[in-house]
XYZ file of C-alpha atoms in Angstrom:
708
model
C 7.510 67.651 4.116
C 9.123 65.050 1.841
C 6.670 63.022 -0.189
C 6.378 59.253 -0.030
C 4.711 58.800 -3.430
C 6.059 60.189 -6.693
C 4.325 60.023 -10.046
C 6.412 60.057 -13.207
C 4.758 60.179 -16.653
C 6.418 58.473 -19.632
C 6.009 59.405 -23.281
C 4.300 56.094 -24.076
C 1.317 56.826 -21.796
C 2.456 54.646 -18.911
C 2.932 56.390 -15.536
C 5.234 55.061 -12.798
C 4.084 55.498 -9.181
C 7.097 55.060 -6.870
C 6.697 54.514 -3.124
C 9.725 55.519 -1.066
C 9.233 56.315 2.628
C 11.805 59.044 3.470
C 14.465 58.112 6.027
C 13.431 54.431 6.325
C 15.279 51.363 5.030
C 11.999 49.623 4.161
C 8.602 50.776 2.983
C 5.755 50.332 5.463
C 2.215 51.625 5.071
C 1.198 54.362 7.509
C -2.229 55.882 8.147
C -1.030 59.371 7.214
C -0.334 58.270 3.612
C -4.069 58.023 2.868
C -4.553 61.638 1.812
C -1.367 61.680 -0.286
C -2.369 58.538 -2.250
C -5.946 59.758 -2.777
C -4.638 63.032 -4.188
C -2.381 61.198 -6.663
C -5.219 58.873 -7.723
C -7.413 61.903 -8.525
C -4.531 63.319 -10.589
C -4.261 60.008 -12.516
C -8.036 59.796 -13.103
C -8.215 63.299 -14.528
C -5.196 62.938 -16.817
C -6.396 61.413 -20.102
C -2.805 60.999 -21.345
C -2.147 58.243 -18.740
C -3.049 54.889 -20.323
C -1.599 52.575 -17.685
C 0.031 52.661 -14.226
C 2.946 50.710 -12.750
C 3.407 50.707 -8.952
C 7.037 50.198 -7.814
C 9.168 50.635 -4.723
C 12.015 53.117 -4.444
C 13.797 50.776 -2.007
C 16.483 48.497 -3.410
C 15.565 45.260 -1.647
C 11.905 45.485 -0.695
C 8.531 46.315 -2.183
C 6.402 47.001 0.919
C 7.192 45.054 4.094
C 3.678 45.549 5.509
C 1.714 48.080 7.500
C 3.476 49.970 10.294
C 2.455 47.977 13.392
C 3.157 50.837 15.784
C -0.047 52.486 14.402
C -2.052 49.846 16.249
C -0.721 50.861 19.645
C -2.268 54.302 19.079
C -5.770 52.756 18.755
C -7.657 53.452 21.973
C -10.871 51.665 20.972
C -12.280 49.171 18.474
C -13.708 52.119 16.535
C -10.209 53.602 16.104
C -8.939 50.287 14.723
C -11.974 49.893 12.475
C -11.404 53.391 11.037
C -7.815 52.392 10.242
C -8.938 49.297 8.316
C -11.705 51.159 6.470
C -9.350 53.965 5.490
C -7.183 51.295 3.807
C -10.298 49.871 2.100
C -11.187 53.270 0.620
C -7.717 53.825 -0.872
C -7.347 50.273 -2.242
C -10.882 50.362 -3.702
C -9.988 53.621 -5.487
C -6.831 52.020 -6.883
C -8.705 48.901 -8.012
C -11.459 51.091 -9.486
C -9.127 52.893 -11.921
C -10.244 52.257 -15.513
C -6.657 52.040 -16.786
C -4.593 48.847 -16.163
C -2.617 48.959 -12.895
C 0.442 46.687 -12.520
C 2.484 46.045 -9.344
C 6.212 45.476 -10.016
C 7.458 43.546 -6.994
C 11.057 43.064 -5.912
C 11.935 41.998 -2.347
C 9.532 41.592 0.572
C 5.862 42.071 -0.315
C 4.095 41.220 2.913
C 0.882 41.997 4.781
C -0.396 45.416 3.744
C 2.205 45.364 0.950
C 0.606 42.298 -0.620
C -2.850 43.826 -0.095
C -1.659 46.863 -2.071
C -0.446 44.529 -4.852
C -3.779 42.639 -4.766
C -5.646 45.920 -5.371
C -3.626 46.309 -8.611
C -5.028 44.496 -11.658
C -1.832 42.568 -12.463
C 1.337 41.639 -10.593
C 4.831 40.791 -11.805
C 7.687 39.913 -9.456
C 11.449 39.438 -9.692
C 13.070 36.017 -9.267
C 15.425 37.538 -6.672
C 16.111 35.435 -3.547
C 14.890 38.382 -1.421
C 11.457 38.356 -3.101
C 8.787 36.791 -0.858
C 5.024 37.284 -0.750
C 2.656 36.585 2.113
C 0.104 37.758 4.651
C 1.757 37.058 8.043
C -0.806 39.019 10.145
C -2.034 35.858 11.916
C 1.381 35.624 13.619
C 0.572 38.908 15.373
C -2.913 37.708 16.315
C -4.472 39.769 13.496
C -6.004 39.284 10.056
C -5.263 41.069 6.753
C -7.273 44.266 7.323
C -6.727 45.987 3.974
C -9.077 43.845 1.909
C -6.804 40.794 1.884
C -9.449 38.396 3.200
C -11.631 39.343 0.202
C -9.221 39.785 -2.713
C -6.906 36.856 -2.008
C -9.550 34.058 -2.191
C -11.050 35.635 -5.313
C -7.612 35.598 -6.947
C -6.063 32.264 -5.919
C -9.060 30.271 -4.683
C -10.369 29.600 -1.178
C -8.125 26.655 -0.240
C -4.866 28.391 -1.197
C -5.933 31.726 0.340
C -6.882 30.100 3.661
C -3.580 28.220 3.720
C -1.661 31.497 3.247
C -3.699 33.474 5.784
C -3.983 30.815 8.501
C -0.277 29.914 8.494
C 1.187 33.338 7.646
C 3.765 31.542 5.502
C 5.768 33.364 2.861
C 5.942 32.093 -0.711
C 8.765 32.439 -3.209
C 8.326 33.785 -6.760
C 7.930 30.384 -8.482
C 5.282 29.265 -5.968
C 3.505 32.624 -6.311
C 3.337 32.180 -10.095
C 2.068 28.607 -9.808
C -0.782 29.597 -7.456
C -1.753 32.584 -9.619
C -0.712 35.193 -7.068
C 1.508 36.859 -9.698
C 1.141 36.938 -13.492
C 4.828 36.694 -14.327
C 8.285 36.162 -12.781
C 11.322 37.787 -14.443
C 14.901 38.784 -13.551
C 15.044 42.044 -11.579
C 16.976 43.709 -14.430
C 13.864 43.595 -16.673
C 11.179 43.848 -13.960
C 10.130 47.413 -14.720
C 10.201 46.891 -18.508
C 8.006 43.763 -18.139
C 5.549 45.617 -15.897
C 5.315 48.443 -18.462
C 4.583 45.922 -21.256
C 1.885 44.285 -19.096
C 0.311 47.696 -18.465
C 0.203 48.299 -22.227
C -1.473 44.929 -22.882
C -4.056 45.701 -20.227
C -6.214 43.488 -18.055
C -6.584 40.872 -20.794
C -3.031 39.721 -19.933
C -4.343 37.867 -16.854
C -4.530 34.092 -17.296
C -7.099 32.085 -15.347
C -5.466 30.016 -12.596
C -5.449 26.236 -12.829
C -7.071 24.731 -9.764
C -7.157 21.058 -8.871
C -10.418 19.264 -9.786
C -11.187 18.761 -6.085
C -10.764 22.451 -5.235
C -12.816 23.458 -8.282
C -15.628 21.220 -7.040
C -15.354 22.396 -3.421
C -15.467 26.050 -4.417
C -18.304 25.714 -6.924
C -21.322 26.192 -4.591
C -21.941 27.781 -1.207
C -22.889 24.321 0.156
C -19.561 22.706 -0.838
C -17.667 25.827 0.278
C -19.276 25.521 3.697
C -17.897 21.978 3.978
C -14.440 23.441 3.340
C -14.893 26.186 5.927
C -16.116 23.692 8.548
C -13.106 21.456 7.944
C -10.773 24.453 8.191
C -12.412 25.552 11.447
C -12.065 22.067 12.983
C -8.376 21.897 12.039
C -7.776 25.372 13.457
C -9.483 24.525 16.760
C -7.431 21.366 17.066
C -4.191 23.261 16.378
C -4.820 26.327 18.545
C -6.745 24.652 21.401
C -9.034 27.688 21.180
C -6.284 30.006 22.456
C -5.952 32.170 19.325
C -9.043 34.047 18.056
C -7.589 35.274 14.712
C -7.806 32.068 12.600
C -11.535 31.624 13.278
C -12.201 35.244 12.336
C -10.181 34.886 9.100
C -12.353 31.922 8.064
C -15.512 33.908 8.889
C -14.379 36.899 6.756
C -13.754 34.689 3.715
C -16.981 32.733 4.172
C -19.214 35.791 4.555
C -17.461 37.699 1.765
C -17.994 34.892 -0.724
C -21.586 34.235 0.368
C -22.739 37.854 0.759
C -20.488 39.829 -1.582
C -17.382 41.996 -1.449
C -18.926 45.029 0.315
C -20.299 42.912 3.159
C -16.998 40.997 3.321
C -15.000 44.213 3.735
C -17.373 45.446 6.451
C -16.911 42.168 8.385
C -13.129 42.266 7.809
C -12.913 45.748 9.367
C -15.074 44.706 12.354
C -13.082 41.527 13.039
C -9.776 43.335 12.497
C -10.758 45.984 15.056
C -11.810 43.343 17.562
C -8.469 41.529 17.184
C -6.377 44.726 17.457
C -7.897 45.312 20.895
C -7.567 41.657 22.018
C -5.090 40.708 24.750
C -3.739 37.877 22.544
C -2.712 40.251 19.749
C -1.255 42.727 22.264
C 0.913 39.902 23.649
C 2.035 38.706 20.194
C 2.845 42.264 19.093
C 4.898 42.760 22.265
C 7.044 39.760 21.223
C 7.550 41.294 17.780
C 8.658 44.643 19.257
C 10.897 42.956 21.850
C 12.775 40.877 19.249
C 13.111 43.907 16.943
C 14.568 45.945 19.823
C 16.947 43.126 20.793
C 18.446 43.014 17.280
C 19.851 46.507 17.855
C 21.683 45.538 21.056
C 25.214 44.109 21.247
C 24.604 42.379 24.582
C 27.410 44.341 26.262
C 27.138 48.081 26.732
C 29.760 49.986 24.732
C 31.510 46.887 23.327
C 31.843 46.204 19.593
C 31.858 42.614 18.304
C 34.930 41.221 16.557
C 34.354 39.662 13.141
C 34.200 35.862 13.178
C 35.816 34.470 10.007
C 36.227 30.869 11.113
C 34.582 28.706 13.765
C 35.293 25.343 15.279
C 32.925 22.866 16.914
C 34.140 20.259 19.409
C 31.946 17.147 19.322
C 30.134 15.648 16.347
C 27.005 14.503 18.184
C 23.457 15.777 17.585
C 24.175 19.144 19.180
C 27.604 19.531 17.554
C 26.224 18.566 14.137
C 23.348 21.028 14.524
C 25.625 23.889 15.627
C 28.050 23.247 12.745
C 25.118 23.114 10.334
C 23.598 26.514 11.285
C 27.101 28.049 11.208
C 27.626 27.078 7.562
C 24.067 27.376 6.190
C 22.833 30.475 8.005
C 26.003 32.353 9.016
C 27.983 31.243 5.910
C 31.050 30.905 8.153
C 33.549 28.060 7.540
C 33.530 25.570 10.410
C 35.889 22.771 11.428
C 34.353 19.934 13.422
C 36.584 17.931 15.772
C 35.618 14.607 17.277
C 37.655 11.775 18.759
C 36.131 9.290 16.304
C 35.685 9.224 12.520
C 32.155 7.954 13.198
C 31.279 11.139 15.096
C 32.604 13.243 12.227
C 30.676 11.383 9.540
C 27.523 11.716 11.679
C 27.982 15.499 11.849
C 28.503 15.725 8.059
C 25.517 13.465 7.348
C 23.326 15.551 9.667
C 24.232 18.810 7.892
C 23.854 17.218 4.437
C 20.398 15.838 5.256
C 19.154 19.280 6.346
C 20.498 20.963 3.208
C 19.198 18.224 0.952
C 15.658 18.970 2.136
C 16.091 22.382 0.491
C 17.179 20.719 -2.759
C 14.195 18.337 -2.697
C 11.843 21.293 -2.182
C 13.640 23.122 -4.998
C 14.643 25.992 -2.711
C 18.278 25.458 -3.626
C 20.305 23.796 -6.386
C 22.530 20.752 -5.761
C 25.529 22.990 -6.589
C 24.501 25.523 -3.914
C 24.113 22.656 -1.420
C 27.603 21.362 -2.219
C 29.048 24.874 -1.874
C 27.630 25.182 1.635
C 28.832 21.664 2.511
C 32.356 22.611 1.416
C 32.429 25.162 4.277
C 32.422 22.245 6.752
C 35.646 20.316 7.329
C 36.540 17.693 9.940
C 39.493 16.543 12.017
C 40.226 14.031 14.792
C 43.054 16.131 16.205
C 43.715 19.853 16.574
C 44.778 20.455 12.959
C 43.805 23.537 10.959
C 42.346 25.459 13.883
C 45.063 27.978 14.755
C 43.005 30.755 13.145
C 39.593 29.846 14.639
C 37.928 32.973 16.098
C 35.422 31.009 18.169
C 35.338 27.407 19.395
C 31.968 25.995 20.432
C 32.264 22.977 22.703
C 29.444 20.417 22.601
C 30.883 17.430 24.530
C 29.440 15.447 27.464
C 28.348 17.184 30.683
C 31.530 16.351 32.552
C 33.517 19.130 34.205
C 36.914 17.375 33.952
C 36.377 16.794 30.205
C 35.414 20.436 29.668
C 38.513 21.572 31.608
C 40.637 19.457 29.265
C 38.936 21.105 26.239
C 39.656 24.640 27.528
C 43.346 23.778 27.989
C 43.579 22.163 24.529
C 42.007 25.189 22.836
C 44.205 27.671 24.693
C 47.260 25.651 23.646
C 46.249 25.255 19.971
C 44.434 28.510 19.095
C 45.096 32.249 19.139
C 45.074 34.384 22.265
C 41.766 36.025 21.320
C 39.960 32.784 20.437
C 36.631 32.590 22.280
C 35.847 29.329 24.067
C 32.053 28.951 24.126
C 30.557 26.040 26.042
C 27.183 24.575 25.065
C 26.628 23.204 28.570
C 23.037 22.950 29.731
C 23.643 23.113 33.467
C 27.296 23.433 34.573
C 28.141 26.975 35.752
C 30.479 28.674 33.256
C 32.633 30.059 36.068
C 33.526 26.465 37.012
C 34.523 25.701 33.399
C 36.539 28.962 33.188
C 38.427 28.015 36.388
C 40.801 25.902 34.257
C 41.468 28.720 31.751
C 44.582 30.854 31.502
C 42.409 33.460 29.712
C 39.039 33.266 31.517
C 37.915 36.527 29.847
C 37.554 34.527 26.585
C 35.342 31.845 28.159
C 31.567 32.128 27.750
C 28.494 29.905 27.686
C 26.545 29.472 24.456
C 23.585 27.262 25.237
C 21.590 26.004 22.233
C 18.323 24.088 22.431
C 17.571 20.855 20.638
C 17.029 20.423 17.709
C 19.455 23.296 16.982
C 18.189 24.036 13.452
C 14.598 24.483 14.687
C 14.861 26.142 18.111
C 15.252 29.935 17.774
C 16.716 30.727 21.200
C 20.300 30.631 22.416
C 21.452 31.680 25.887
C 24.742 33.609 25.980
C 26.121 33.116 29.492
C 28.685 35.497 30.905
C 30.593 34.552 34.057
C 32.119 37.143 36.368
C 35.254 37.815 34.291
C 33.970 37.318 30.715
C 35.048 40.407 28.740
C 32.398 42.691 27.168
C 34.037 42.124 23.753
C 33.660 38.347 24.142
C 29.963 38.828 24.974
C 29.343 41.168 22.001
C 31.199 38.866 19.555
C 29.291 35.781 20.747
C 25.914 37.569 20.511
C 26.699 38.725 16.945
C 27.830 35.180 16.004
C 24.577 33.670 17.337
C 22.530 36.246 15.414
C 24.323 35.360 12.186
C 23.294 31.750 12.825
C 19.690 32.959 12.715
C 19.222 32.739 16.493
C 17.621 35.066 19.015
C 20.259 35.387 21.756
C 19.529 36.481 25.320
C 22.438 37.364 27.605
C 22.104 35.709 31.031
C 24.397 35.689 34.030
C 26.125 32.564 35.249
C 24.352 30.181 37.598
C 23.189 26.555 37.630
C 20.635 25.884 34.874
C 21.037 29.513 33.715
C 17.512 30.794 32.998
C 15.565 28.519 30.656
C 16.466 25.096 32.090
C 16.083 26.443 35.592
C 12.461 27.509 35.120
C 11.745 24.397 33.029
C 13.075 22.008 35.698
C 10.439 23.019 38.266
C 7.652 22.727 35.686
C 8.817 19.203 34.749
C 9.232 18.172 38.403
C 5.688 19.281 39.202
C 4.315 17.307 36.252
C 6.212 14.294 37.638
C 4.645 14.855 41.087
C 1.196 14.909 39.508
C 1.976 11.669 37.668
C 2.995 10.004 40.943
C -0.273 11.208 42.488
C -2.065 9.145 39.839
C -2.706 11.591 37.005
C -2.627 9.792 33.649
C 0.238 10.588 31.247
C -1.996 11.622 28.342
C -4.161 13.789 30.642
C -1.065 15.677 31.877
C 0.101 16.283 28.317
C -3.350 17.301 27.061
C -3.880 19.737 29.950
C -0.694 21.659 29.151
C -1.301 21.654 25.401
C -4.740 23.129 26.136
C -2.973 25.774 28.258
C -0.912 26.641 25.176
C 2.384 24.699 25.243
C 3.382 23.054 21.915
C 3.901 19.654 23.597
C 3.062 18.278 27.018
C 5.687 17.694 29.767
C 5.740 13.883 29.512
C 6.242 13.990 25.731
C 8.982 16.584 26.289
C 10.760 14.357 28.825
C 10.682 11.467 26.330
C 12.069 13.748 23.596
C 14.854 15.313 25.691
C 15.744 11.985 27.304
C 14.797 10.803 30.803
C 18.521 10.176 31.457
C 19.369 13.809 30.556
C 16.725 15.075 32.994
C 18.164 12.799 35.692
C 21.664 14.277 35.188
C 20.516 17.901 35.439
C 18.332 17.595 38.574
C 21.102 16.842 41.129
C 23.237 19.738 39.771
C 20.324 22.159 40.229
C 19.409 20.783 43.653
C 23.008 21.073 44.871
C 23.363 24.690 43.639
C 19.855 26.043 44.215
C 18.261 24.056 47.014
C 15.641 21.456 47.895
C 12.821 22.885 45.741
C 14.680 21.362 42.763
C 14.780 17.795 44.080
C 13.313 15.435 41.495
C 10.961 12.650 42.636
C 13.016 9.631 43.777
C 10.636 7.292 41.925
C 12.228 8.435 38.670
C 15.318 6.335 39.433
C 13.068 3.328 38.774
C 12.622 4.488 35.170
C 16.375 4.477 34.539
C 16.730 1.122 36.309
C 14.187 -0.179 33.769
C 16.376 1.317 30.971
C 13.769 3.915 29.996
C 15.473 6.847 28.291
C 12.616 8.002 26.054
C 12.486 8.229 22.285
C 16.245 7.676 21.819
C 16.029 4.045 22.928
C 12.349 3.566 22.086
C 11.340 3.098 25.705
C 9.742 5.839 27.805
C 6.284 7.112 28.735
C 4.993 6.516 25.215
C 5.253 3.578 22.816
C 7.721 3.809 19.930
C 8.484 1.649 16.945
C 6.477 0.499 13.906
C 3.244 -0.193 15.825
C 3.132 3.270 17.382
C 3.431 5.145 14.053
C -0.282 5.937 13.609
C -1.454 7.182 17.005
C 0.667 8.227 19.962
C 0.009 5.595 22.601
C 1.033 5.584 26.254
C 3.221 2.679 27.349
C 0.899 1.506 30.140
C 3.641 -0.663 31.698
C 5.295 2.520 32.994
C 2.649 2.812 35.744
C 3.728 -0.586 37.106
C 7.422 0.378 37.011
C 6.657 3.523 39.047
C 4.255 1.629 41.326
C 1.282 3.920 40.745
C -2.401 3.429 40.097
C -4.031 5.945 37.765
C -6.760 7.882 39.613
C -9.517 10.139 38.257
C -8.384 13.132 36.189
C -8.074 16.476 37.949
C -9.451 19.579 36.210
C -7.160 20.373 33.237
C -7.004 23.965 34.459
C -5.739 22.918 37.895
C -3.103 20.585 36.388
C -1.808 23.373 34.141
C -1.829 25.910 36.971
C 0.163 23.676 39.308
C 2.880 23.040 36.713
C 3.185 26.585 35.381
C 2.930 28.489 38.666
C 6.338 27.166 39.799
C 7.849 28.290 36.486
C 6.433 31.813 36.984
C 7.753 32.068 40.540
C 11.230 30.881 39.479
C 11.314 33.301 36.512
C 10.792 36.180 38.953
C 13.501 34.741 41.214
C 15.910 34.760 38.219
C 15.122 38.449 37.658
C 15.557 39.136 41.385
C 19.009 37.471 41.332
C 20.065 39.292 38.161
C 20.329 36.071 36.114
C 18.276 37.854 33.437
C 18.664 41.579 32.806
C 14.969 42.427 32.505
C 11.442 41.067 32.163
C 11.564 41.409 28.362
C 14.494 38.963 28.077
C 12.707 36.596 30.452
C 9.591 36.612 28.272
C 11.522 36.031 25.029
C 13.678 33.320 26.620
C 10.665 31.316 27.794
C 8.712 31.677 24.532
C 11.592 30.867 22.155
C 13.374 28.389 24.434
C 10.574 26.200 25.778
C 7.481 27.222 23.868
C 5.807 29.179 26.686
C 2.428 30.126 25.145
C 3.106 33.151 22.880
C -0.465 34.467 23.213
C 0.257 35.060 26.916
C 3.300 37.191 26.013
C 5.769 35.304 28.238
C 5.913 34.595 32.009
C 6.251 38.255 33.066
C 3.433 39.571 30.854
C 1.297 36.681 32.069
C 2.028 37.579 35.723
C 1.057 41.183 34.896
C -2.281 39.984 33.502
C -2.946 37.660 36.460
C -1.868 40.367 38.919
C 1.122 39.703 41.245
C -1.203 39.648 44.269
C -3.387 36.904 42.799
C -0.290 34.878 41.964
C 1.069 35.224 45.523
C -2.315 34.138 46.960
C -2.339 31.050 44.710
C 1.270 30.171 45.622
C 0.417 30.515 49.332
C -2.584 28.200 48.887
C -0.408 25.574 47.149
C 2.310 25.973 49.769
C -0.201 24.983 52.495
C -1.267 21.962 50.431
C 2.037 20.697 49.022
C 4.910 22.281 50.907
C 7.596 24.930 50.651
C 8.523 24.404 47.019
C 5.589 26.758 46.307
C 6.775 29.560 48.641
C 6.510 32.863 46.705
C 9.814 34.712 46.231
C 10.481 38.069 47.913
C 10.217 40.167 44.761
C 6.722 38.825 44.020
C 5.571 39.445 47.596
C 6.833 43.037 47.424
C 5.083 43.614 44.104
C 1.864 42.170 45.505
C 2.017 44.633 48.397
C 2.969 47.632 46.249
C 0.599 46.785 43.379
C 3.368 47.165 40.760
C 3.852 45.391 37.394
C 6.804 44.224 35.270
C 5.805 45.939 32.022
C 4.518 49.472 31.753
C 3.098 49.184 28.229
């Protein structure tokens, strides 16, 4: 069997320990490495000629990307998971316990278990390479750092900084890592190894104490003041997670107990909490998202088709969506883009939008002004069809008007090459109807982004009946280069995400008309796990946009999509939401501090607020329609499988990640229980709650969507 760890002795007494997992592009820590590392550490201990040790990676672009998550699926009990954590503790304690200086030389990703390995070394030096990032992202998988990270990190960088890293899972760049004391030096990659060797020769005395702010020094000085910090952290966490995620609370407890009762006790608690989280349903759901997105990256979206290379893109429309699409094309995909708009104003808006986003990076010192200007130079503008003959893909982001979109298809076919893809960013018009005006319908596809484009990870790639497999594969690859997670959906009104969202929003509107207060509706769904409530969302998206989409969906999909008629009164009162400062909430200078409901909206709608219903019931009534419609989309073949449906809902509308998506959530509720609840609501509120056939069959057969 090929070895993962190789020890090389140098003449100057420094040994180099190289980690290189055979046959993998990145290093990840696996349980079976334990024995191999222990053996090497014994060899080092017994060799008096070794005066110092440098730990490096044999991979070009990464140090250690973390622990291999698939190990966790093999854990059948909490004891199995605890053994895994404690096995890591033993090895890292042995490494830390070496009497010679141990230095980690870090280039590329050093995350999770990789950073815990580096923390067990006495000193750390990293390269200033753009690929070098350090962090403990376990919380994003519903876990905590289980290899001693909750104990070593606070002792190295202080409690406040360590909690910030562990509770957010954020990744820091080399300069930030140096400033917080996470690494002892940052150097160019070309001299990384030489610097690490010099550090190993100097020994542990090379470590400089970290400079903490006066406030943090004071807060961390006694167990009493530390407890104030922990209590504050816990309150913030509870507010942010609405109690839906157990990991953050357990991270705080590990740090608190470790500092108050010592390292050994801290490690024992870390292993116990880690084991408990590994077996939790929240972590299982979050890990399923990780595996699903990893699997999706390997797929082209069209069986057997290879994507064409996109060298140049064009965006029609310089509005918010157009500006956002152009921006991710240049910054993320590094593809030149030409923006066309009928007015100079539209074009300058698109340029200003992209510049503002890039300039944030300059202000945060993530990029230089020269780098910003280089990216900006990839974006050019035009008011007519000049300089677009060689565009490989044209993304249309104009108004939701079929005649206008038909005109765009004809213009592009006239002005561009015969293989140019025409991708429409429509949110509700069926792509087949847009393609009806095309001479080459096989090149027409839907590419539906969510607003704001630079923040929302999902994009729906919509194939109509005659879209060619090559067009699908090329569009999927293009979206991935823009940093998006694409799901391929079949053509139909509302596609997948807006279709399931529409029923959720309509039900929230029904509850409002029954007298439920706006803030109670929003709070109930945030407590359920959505990032924002439905009324806030309607204000953000625009009440007028919602009003345009509803009739299209009702016409194509039936009466269950009819929006409450009372909503016409909102538009008659010129309420569009945030965009014109008039919606369900107050906007403007007065409303800066706290988010206040615009009470006058109740009068406009002619409703009297009644007593609040149970938050649980409010959330159930809104989400149950979404679940039923998601299954209907699978039944109709709009989505290919339950996995895509889960990812689409989580990344597109913020469906609670700890539930794993609509289909995993239905699995945990049990299809039969869901059908019973839908039947109960149908008796109370009518046929819009009628369960779909597929759900009824599953309830009878006792089957589930996911097998794992």
